XYZ file of C-alpha atoms in Angstrom:
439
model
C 118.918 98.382 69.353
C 120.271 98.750 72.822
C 120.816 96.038 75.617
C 121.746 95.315 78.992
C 122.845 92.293 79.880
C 123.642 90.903 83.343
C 125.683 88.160 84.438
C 125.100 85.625 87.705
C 127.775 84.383 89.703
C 127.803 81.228 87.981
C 128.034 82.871 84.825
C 131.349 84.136 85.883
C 132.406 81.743 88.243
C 135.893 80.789 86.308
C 137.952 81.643 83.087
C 135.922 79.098 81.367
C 132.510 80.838 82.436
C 133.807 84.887 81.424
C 134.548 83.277 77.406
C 131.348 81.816 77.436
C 130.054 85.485 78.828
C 132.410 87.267 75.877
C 131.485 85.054 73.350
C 127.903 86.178 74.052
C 128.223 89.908 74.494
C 130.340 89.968 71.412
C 128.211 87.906 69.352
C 125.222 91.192 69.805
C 126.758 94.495 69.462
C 123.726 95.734 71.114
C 124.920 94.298 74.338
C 126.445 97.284 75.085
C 126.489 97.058 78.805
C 127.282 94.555 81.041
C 126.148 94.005 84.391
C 128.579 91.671 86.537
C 127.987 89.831 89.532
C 130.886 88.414 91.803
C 131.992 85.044 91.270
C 129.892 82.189 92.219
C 130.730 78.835 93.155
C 132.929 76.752 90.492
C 131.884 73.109 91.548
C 129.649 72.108 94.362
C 131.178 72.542 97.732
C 132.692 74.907 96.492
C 132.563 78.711 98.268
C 131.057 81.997 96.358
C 133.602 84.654 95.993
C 131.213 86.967 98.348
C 131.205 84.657 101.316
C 134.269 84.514 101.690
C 134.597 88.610 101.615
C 132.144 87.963 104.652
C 134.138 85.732 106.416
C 137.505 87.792 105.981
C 136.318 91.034 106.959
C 134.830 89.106 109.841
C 138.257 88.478 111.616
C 139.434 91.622 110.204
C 136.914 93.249 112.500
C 137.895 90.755 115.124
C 141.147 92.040 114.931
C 142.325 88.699 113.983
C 144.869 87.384 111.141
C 142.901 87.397 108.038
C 145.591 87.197 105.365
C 145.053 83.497 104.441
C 141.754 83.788 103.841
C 142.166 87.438 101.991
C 145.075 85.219 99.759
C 142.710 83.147 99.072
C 140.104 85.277 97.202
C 142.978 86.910 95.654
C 143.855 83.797 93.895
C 140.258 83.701 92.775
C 140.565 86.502 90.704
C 144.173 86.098 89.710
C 143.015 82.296 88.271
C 140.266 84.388 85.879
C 142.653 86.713 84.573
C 145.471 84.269 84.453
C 142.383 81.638 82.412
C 141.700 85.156 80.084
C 145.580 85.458 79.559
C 144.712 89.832 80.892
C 147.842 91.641 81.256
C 146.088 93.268 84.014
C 147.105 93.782 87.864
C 144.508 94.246 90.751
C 147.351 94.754 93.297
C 146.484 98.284 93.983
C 142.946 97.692 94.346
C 143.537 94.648 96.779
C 145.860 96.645 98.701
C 143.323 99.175 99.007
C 140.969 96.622 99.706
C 143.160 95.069 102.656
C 143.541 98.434 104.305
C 140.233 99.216 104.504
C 139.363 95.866 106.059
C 141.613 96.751 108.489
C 140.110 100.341 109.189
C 136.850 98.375 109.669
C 134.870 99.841 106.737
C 131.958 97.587 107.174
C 129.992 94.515 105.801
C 128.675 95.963 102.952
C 131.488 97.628 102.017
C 133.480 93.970 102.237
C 130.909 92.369 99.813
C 130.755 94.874 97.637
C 134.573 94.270 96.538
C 133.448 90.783 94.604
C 131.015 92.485 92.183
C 133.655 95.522 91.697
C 136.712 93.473 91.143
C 134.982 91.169 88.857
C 134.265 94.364 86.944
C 136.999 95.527 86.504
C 138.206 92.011 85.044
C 135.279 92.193 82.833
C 135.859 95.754 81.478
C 139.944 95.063 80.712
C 138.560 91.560 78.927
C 135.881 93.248 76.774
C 137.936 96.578 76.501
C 134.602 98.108 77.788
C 134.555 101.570 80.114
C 134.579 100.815 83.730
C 131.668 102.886 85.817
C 132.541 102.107 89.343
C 128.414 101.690 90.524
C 129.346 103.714 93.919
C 130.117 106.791 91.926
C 126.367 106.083 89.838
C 124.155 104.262 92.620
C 122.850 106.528 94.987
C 121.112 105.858 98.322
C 120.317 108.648 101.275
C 121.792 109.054 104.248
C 119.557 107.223 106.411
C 120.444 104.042 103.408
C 117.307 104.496 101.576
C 117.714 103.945 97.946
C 117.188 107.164 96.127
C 115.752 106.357 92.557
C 115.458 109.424 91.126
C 119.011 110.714 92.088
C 120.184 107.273 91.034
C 118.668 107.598 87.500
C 120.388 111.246 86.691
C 123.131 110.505 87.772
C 123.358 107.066 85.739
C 121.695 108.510 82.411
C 124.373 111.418 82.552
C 127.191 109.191 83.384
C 126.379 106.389 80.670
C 125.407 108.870 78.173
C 128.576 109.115 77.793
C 130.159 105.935 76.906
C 129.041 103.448 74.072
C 129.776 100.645 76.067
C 130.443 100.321 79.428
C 130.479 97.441 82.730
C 128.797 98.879 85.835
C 129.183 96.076 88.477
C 126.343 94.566 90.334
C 125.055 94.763 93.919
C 126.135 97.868 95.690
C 125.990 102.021 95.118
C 126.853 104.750 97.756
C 125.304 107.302 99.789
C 126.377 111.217 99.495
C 129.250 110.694 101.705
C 131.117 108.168 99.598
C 129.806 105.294 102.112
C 129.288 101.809 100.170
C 125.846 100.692 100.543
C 124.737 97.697 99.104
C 121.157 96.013 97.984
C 120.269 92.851 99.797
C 121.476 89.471 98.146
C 120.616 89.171 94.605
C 120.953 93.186 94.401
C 122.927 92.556 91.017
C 119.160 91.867 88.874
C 117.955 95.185 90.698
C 121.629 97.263 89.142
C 120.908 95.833 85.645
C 117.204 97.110 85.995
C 118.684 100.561 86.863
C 121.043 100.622 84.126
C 118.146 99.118 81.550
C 115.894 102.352 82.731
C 118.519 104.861 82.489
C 119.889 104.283 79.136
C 116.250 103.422 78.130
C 117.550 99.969 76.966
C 115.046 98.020 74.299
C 116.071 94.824 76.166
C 116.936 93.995 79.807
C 118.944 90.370 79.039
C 119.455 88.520 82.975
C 121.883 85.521 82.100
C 121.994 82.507 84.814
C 122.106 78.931 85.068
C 118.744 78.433 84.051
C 117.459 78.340 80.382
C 114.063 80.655 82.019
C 111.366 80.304 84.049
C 110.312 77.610 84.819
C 106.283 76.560 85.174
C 107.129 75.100 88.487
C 109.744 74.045 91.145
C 112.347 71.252 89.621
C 112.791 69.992 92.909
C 108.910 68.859 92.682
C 108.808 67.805 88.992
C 111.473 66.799 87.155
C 112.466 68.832 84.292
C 109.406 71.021 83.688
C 108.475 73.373 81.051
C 110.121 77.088 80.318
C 107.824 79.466 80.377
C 107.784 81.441 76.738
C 106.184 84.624 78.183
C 105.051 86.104 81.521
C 103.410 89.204 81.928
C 104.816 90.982 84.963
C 101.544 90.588 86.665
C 101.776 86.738 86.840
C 105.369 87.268 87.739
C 104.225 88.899 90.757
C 101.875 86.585 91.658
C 104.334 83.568 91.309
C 106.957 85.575 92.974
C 105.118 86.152 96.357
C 104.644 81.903 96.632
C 108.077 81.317 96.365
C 108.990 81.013 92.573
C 112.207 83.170 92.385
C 114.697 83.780 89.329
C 115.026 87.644 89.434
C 115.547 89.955 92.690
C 111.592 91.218 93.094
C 112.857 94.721 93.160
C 114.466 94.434 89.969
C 110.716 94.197 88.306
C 109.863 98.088 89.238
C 112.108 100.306 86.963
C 112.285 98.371 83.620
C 108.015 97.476 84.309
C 107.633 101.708 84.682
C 109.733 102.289 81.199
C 108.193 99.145 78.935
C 111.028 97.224 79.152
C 111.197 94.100 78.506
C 113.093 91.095 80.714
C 114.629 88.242 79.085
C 115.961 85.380 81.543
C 118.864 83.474 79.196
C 120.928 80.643 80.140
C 124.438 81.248 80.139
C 125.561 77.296 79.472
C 122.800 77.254 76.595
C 123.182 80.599 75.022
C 120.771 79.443 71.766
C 117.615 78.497 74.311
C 115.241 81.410 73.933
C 114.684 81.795 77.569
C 111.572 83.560 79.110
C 110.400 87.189 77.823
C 108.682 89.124 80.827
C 106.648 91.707 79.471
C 104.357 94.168 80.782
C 101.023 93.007 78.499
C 101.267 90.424 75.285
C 98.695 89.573 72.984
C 100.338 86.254 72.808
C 98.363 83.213 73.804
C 99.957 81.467 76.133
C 101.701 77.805 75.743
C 99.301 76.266 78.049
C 96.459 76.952 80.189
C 98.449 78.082 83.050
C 101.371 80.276 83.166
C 102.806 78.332 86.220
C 102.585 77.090 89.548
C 104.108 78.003 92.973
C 103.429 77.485 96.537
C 104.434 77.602 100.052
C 104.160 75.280 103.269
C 103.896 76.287 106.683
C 100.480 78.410 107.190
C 97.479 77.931 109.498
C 93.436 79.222 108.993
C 91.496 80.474 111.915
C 88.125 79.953 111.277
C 85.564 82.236 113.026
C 81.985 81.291 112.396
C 78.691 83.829 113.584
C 75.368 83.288 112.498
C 74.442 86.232 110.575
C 78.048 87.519 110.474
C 77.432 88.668 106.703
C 74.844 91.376 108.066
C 76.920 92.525 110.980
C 78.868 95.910 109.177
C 82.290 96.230 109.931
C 82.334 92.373 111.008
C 86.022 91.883 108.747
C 87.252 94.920 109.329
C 87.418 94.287 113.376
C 88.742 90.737 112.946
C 91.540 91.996 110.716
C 92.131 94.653 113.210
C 92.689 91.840 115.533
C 95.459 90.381 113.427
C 96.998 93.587 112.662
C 97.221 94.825 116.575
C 99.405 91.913 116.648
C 101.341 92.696 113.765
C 100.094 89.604 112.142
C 99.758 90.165 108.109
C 97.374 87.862 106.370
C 97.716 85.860 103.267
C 93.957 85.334 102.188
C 90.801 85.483 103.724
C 87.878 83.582 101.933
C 84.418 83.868 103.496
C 80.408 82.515 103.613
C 77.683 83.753 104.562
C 78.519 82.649 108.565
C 81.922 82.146 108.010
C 85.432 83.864 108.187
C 88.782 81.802 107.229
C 92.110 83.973 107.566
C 95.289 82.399 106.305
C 98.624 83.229 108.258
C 102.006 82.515 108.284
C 102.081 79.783 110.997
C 105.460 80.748 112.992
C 104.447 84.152 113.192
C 100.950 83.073 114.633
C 102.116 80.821 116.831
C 103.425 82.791 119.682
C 100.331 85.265 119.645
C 97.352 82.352 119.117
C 95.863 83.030 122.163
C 96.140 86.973 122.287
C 94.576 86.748 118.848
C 91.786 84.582 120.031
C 91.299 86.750 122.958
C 90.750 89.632 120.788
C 88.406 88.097 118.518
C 86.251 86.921 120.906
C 86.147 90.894 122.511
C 85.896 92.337 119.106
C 82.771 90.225 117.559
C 81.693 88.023 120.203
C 81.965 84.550 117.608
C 79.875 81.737 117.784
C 83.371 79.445 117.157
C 86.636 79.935 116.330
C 88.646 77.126 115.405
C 92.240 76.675 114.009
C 94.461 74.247 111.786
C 98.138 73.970 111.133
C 100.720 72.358 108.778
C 98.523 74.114 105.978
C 100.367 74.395 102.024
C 98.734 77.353 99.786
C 99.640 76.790 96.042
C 98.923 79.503 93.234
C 98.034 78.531 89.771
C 98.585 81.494 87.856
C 97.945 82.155 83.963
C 96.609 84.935 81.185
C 95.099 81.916 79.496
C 92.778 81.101 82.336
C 90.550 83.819 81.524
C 89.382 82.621 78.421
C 89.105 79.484 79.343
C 85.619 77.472 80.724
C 86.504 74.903 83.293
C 89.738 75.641 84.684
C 88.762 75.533 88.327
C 86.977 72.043 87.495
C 90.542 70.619 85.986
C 92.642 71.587 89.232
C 90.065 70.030 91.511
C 89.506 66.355 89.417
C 93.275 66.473 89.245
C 93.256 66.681 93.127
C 90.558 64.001 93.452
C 92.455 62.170 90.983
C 95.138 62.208 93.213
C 93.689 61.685 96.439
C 94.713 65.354 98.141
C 91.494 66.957 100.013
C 91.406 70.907 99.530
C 91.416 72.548 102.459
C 90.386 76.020 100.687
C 89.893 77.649 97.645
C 90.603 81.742 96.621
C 89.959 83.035 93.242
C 90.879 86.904 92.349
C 88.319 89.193 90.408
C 91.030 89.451 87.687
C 90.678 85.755 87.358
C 94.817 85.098 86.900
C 95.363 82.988 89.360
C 93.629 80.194 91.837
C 94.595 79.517 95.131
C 94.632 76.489 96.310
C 94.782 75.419 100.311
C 96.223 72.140 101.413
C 97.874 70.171 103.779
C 101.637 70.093 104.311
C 101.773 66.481 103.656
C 99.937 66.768 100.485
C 102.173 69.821 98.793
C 104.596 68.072 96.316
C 101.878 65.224 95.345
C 99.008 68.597 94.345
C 101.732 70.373 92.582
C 102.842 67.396 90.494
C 98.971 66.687 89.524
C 98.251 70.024 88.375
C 101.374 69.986 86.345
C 100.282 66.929 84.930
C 96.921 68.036 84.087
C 97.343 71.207 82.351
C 101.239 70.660 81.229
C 102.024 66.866 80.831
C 98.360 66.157 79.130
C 99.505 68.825 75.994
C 103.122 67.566 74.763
C-alpha cells in the first residue's frame, strides 16, 4: 500500500506538533510521503509562520529595516529543530532567503519560504528525501498551472525515491520563478503528489477529526461525517462548508483516489473517507448541511410566460450582460425567481431591471434582500420517501417561513431559501431532525 499524507499548519505548528506528525507517519510505513505545510499558529493570538513572511518582505520591498521581524521567523524554526533536538542548520537557506528579499523577488516567492523550510525540517527529522516542489510543480509562463507537465515531471522525480517530503503550497514556472497556489494550496500539492505516484490513499491531517455534517459555530459539536462521495462534497463545498482546498478534489477524483480527512491531535478517530461512489449506506438521512447569507430573488411574473420560447434564456441574458452569475432559478407557470449574490446585485439593480423590462416586457418584477440559501445534501435521500416533508415540519416546527425551495433531478440535495435572520435557527432544526432524532 502506498500513501500520502499531508500536514496543516497546526499540525506542525511547534516541536510538540512535528512528534505527534512522526509518531504518525512512522506508525504506517505506507506513509511514504509527506506533504508539509508552514507553521501555523501555536496558541491563539498567536501569528502563522506565513504572515509574517508577508509582512517582512513587505518592508523589504519598502526598502525598510526588516531584520527584526526576519529574526523573528528565524527563531520559529530554530525553536522546532531545537524541540526535535536536529543537528541541522538553515543558515544558508535563510541567508539566501534574506538576499532575495532584498532583491525584491516577490510575494509569492516570500510565502513560499514557510512551506519549504518546514520541509526541509521535516525531511532531516524523518530522514526522508527532500524534493524541493519548485523543481516538480510546474505552472506556464503566463502563471497558469500546467497539470500535465506537473504530473511527468513529479511521477519521474518521485519514482525515484521510496520516501520523500515535497513541501506544500508553491511550484515554479519554466524560468525558475516561484509561483504559488492561492491559500490552502498545500491540500491541492498533496493531491498532485497522490496522482503521480498513483497513491491508494490521499491522508489530509488537520485539527479536525473530519467533516463535519454542519458548521460548529451553529451547532455545537455535530456529527463526523463517515463517508462523502465527491459529488456531495461539491455540493457542500460551493455553500460554504470548507476542510480541503476545492482544487485539491480534481486529480485524486480523475485517478480513484480516495481522501481521508484525519485529525492530527486524535490520530485513532477514523476521520471522513471521500470517495468517488460507495455502496455504503449512509449514517443518516443526510450527508450534511451548509449554507450561505447575503442573497436577494428578483421575481419577474408574466401571464403566460411558460409559453413565451426563449422567455429564461433573455432574462438570464439580462443578468449575464451585467456580469451577474446566478445561484438558482426556480420557476411556475407565470413566474421567474433568480437568486443572486446580493453585493454584487446591488450596484446594477436598476440596470438589471431596465433590461428586463426591454427584454420580456414583465407584468411585475419585484425584489427581496437579506435572503439565506441552505443545502441539505445526502446519497441517502434518494431512497428515502418524505425527506422534503421532514425539512419543512422541522421549519414549521421552528417557526422559520421558507422563502423558496430548489430540488436537483439527481435528487442529492434540497435547497432551501430563507431569511437572514432565520439562518442559524433552520440549520439547527434540520440538524435536529434528521441527526439529533437518531443517536
Amino acid at each position: 500500500m502506498k500513501k500520502v499524507v499531508k500536514f496543516g499548519g497546526s499540525s506542525l505548528a511547534n516541536a510538540e506538533q512535528f512528534c505527534k506528525v512522526g509518531e504518525i507517519i512512522r506508525s504506517d510505513e505506507s506513509r511514504r510521503y509527506v506533504v508539509p505545510s508552514a507553521p501555523g499558529k501555536r496558541f491563539s493570538g498567536d501569528t502563522k509562520v506565513t504572515d509574517l513572511l508577508y509582512a517582512c518582505y513587505d518592508k523589504a520591498a519598502k526598502g525598510k529595516e526588516f531584520s527584526g521581524i526576519f529574526k523573528e521567523i528565524k527563531e520559529r524554526y530554530y525553536e522546532i529543530i531545537r524541540g526535535l533536538k536536529l543537528e541541522l542548520s538553515l543558515e544558508e537557506e535563510f541567508d539566501q532567503i534574506e538576499k532575495d528579499f532584498q532583491a525584491q523577488a516577490g510575494t509569492e516567492y516570500a510565502a513560499s519560504r514557510g512551506e519549504f523550510l518546514n520541509g526541509k525540517i521535516m525531511a532531516a527529522y524523518l530522514g526522508y528525501e527532500f524534493v524541493d516542489a519548485a523543481a516538480v510543480i510546474r505552472f506556464d509562463k503566463n502563471g497558469n498551472f500546467d497539470s500535465e507537465k506537473t504530473d511527468r515531471l513529479l511521477s519521474k522525480r518521485l519514482g525515484k525515491c521510496a520516501n520523500a517530503v515535497i513541501p506544500g503550497f508553491y511550484g515554479a514556472m519554466e524560468d525558475g520563478t516561484v509561483k504559488t497556489f492561492s491559500r490552502g494550496g498545500s491540500d491541492v500539492t498533496g493531491s498532485l503528489v497522490a496522482k503521480a505516484v498513483q497513491a491508494d490513499v490521499y491522508e489530509n491531517w488537520t485539527d479536525v477529526s473530519g467533516f463535519l455534517v454542519t458548521d460548529p459555530r451553529i451547532v455545537d459539536d455535530p456529527a463526523v461525517i463517515e463517508t462523502i462521495t465527491y459529488r456531495e462534497l461539491r455540493e457542500l463545498s460551493y455553500m460554504g462548508a470548507t476542510v480541503l482546498h476545492e482544487e485539491a478534489i480534481f486529480p485524486v477524483r480523475k485517478e480513484g483516489i480516495p481522501i481521508n480527512i484525519r485529525n492530527t491531535n486524535r490520530p485513532d478517530d477514523k476521520g471522513t473517507f471521500i470517495v468517488e461512489s460507495t455502496c455504503r449506506k449512509p449514517r443518516y438521512v443526510i450527508t450534511g448541511i451548509a449554507g450561505k447569507k447575503g442573497f436577494c430573488s428578483i421575481n419577474i411574473e408574466k401571464s403566460m410566460m411558460n409559453s413565451e420560447v426563449g422567455f429564461g434564456r433573455k432574462v438570464l441574458q439580462v443578468f449575464e450582460d451585467q456580469g451577474i452569475s446566478f445561484e438558482h432559478v426556480p420557476s411556475g407557470i407565470d413566474t421567474m425567481t433568480v437568486y443572486v449574490h446580493q453585493d454584487e446585485f446591488e450596484e446594477k439593480e436598476q440596470q438589471v431591471i431596465a433590461g428586463i423590462h426591454r427584454a420580456v416586457q414583465p407584468d411585475f418584477v419585484e425584489m427581496e434582500s437579506d435572503l439565506a440559501l441552505i443545502a441539505v445534501v445526502g446519497r441517502g435521500m434518494k431512497s428515502q420517501r418524505g425527506t422534503a416533508g421532514r425539512v419543512f415540519a422541522a421549519l414549521a416546527h421552528a417557526h422559520v417561513n421558507v422563502k423558496m425551495i430548489d430540488q436537483g433531478s439527481s435528487e442529492l440535495n434540497i435547497i432551501i431559501g430563507v431569511e437572514n435572520r432565520d439562518f442559524e435557527t433552520a440549520v439547527k432544526a434540520i440538524y435536529d431532525i434528521f441527526v439529533m432524532t437518531q443517536i
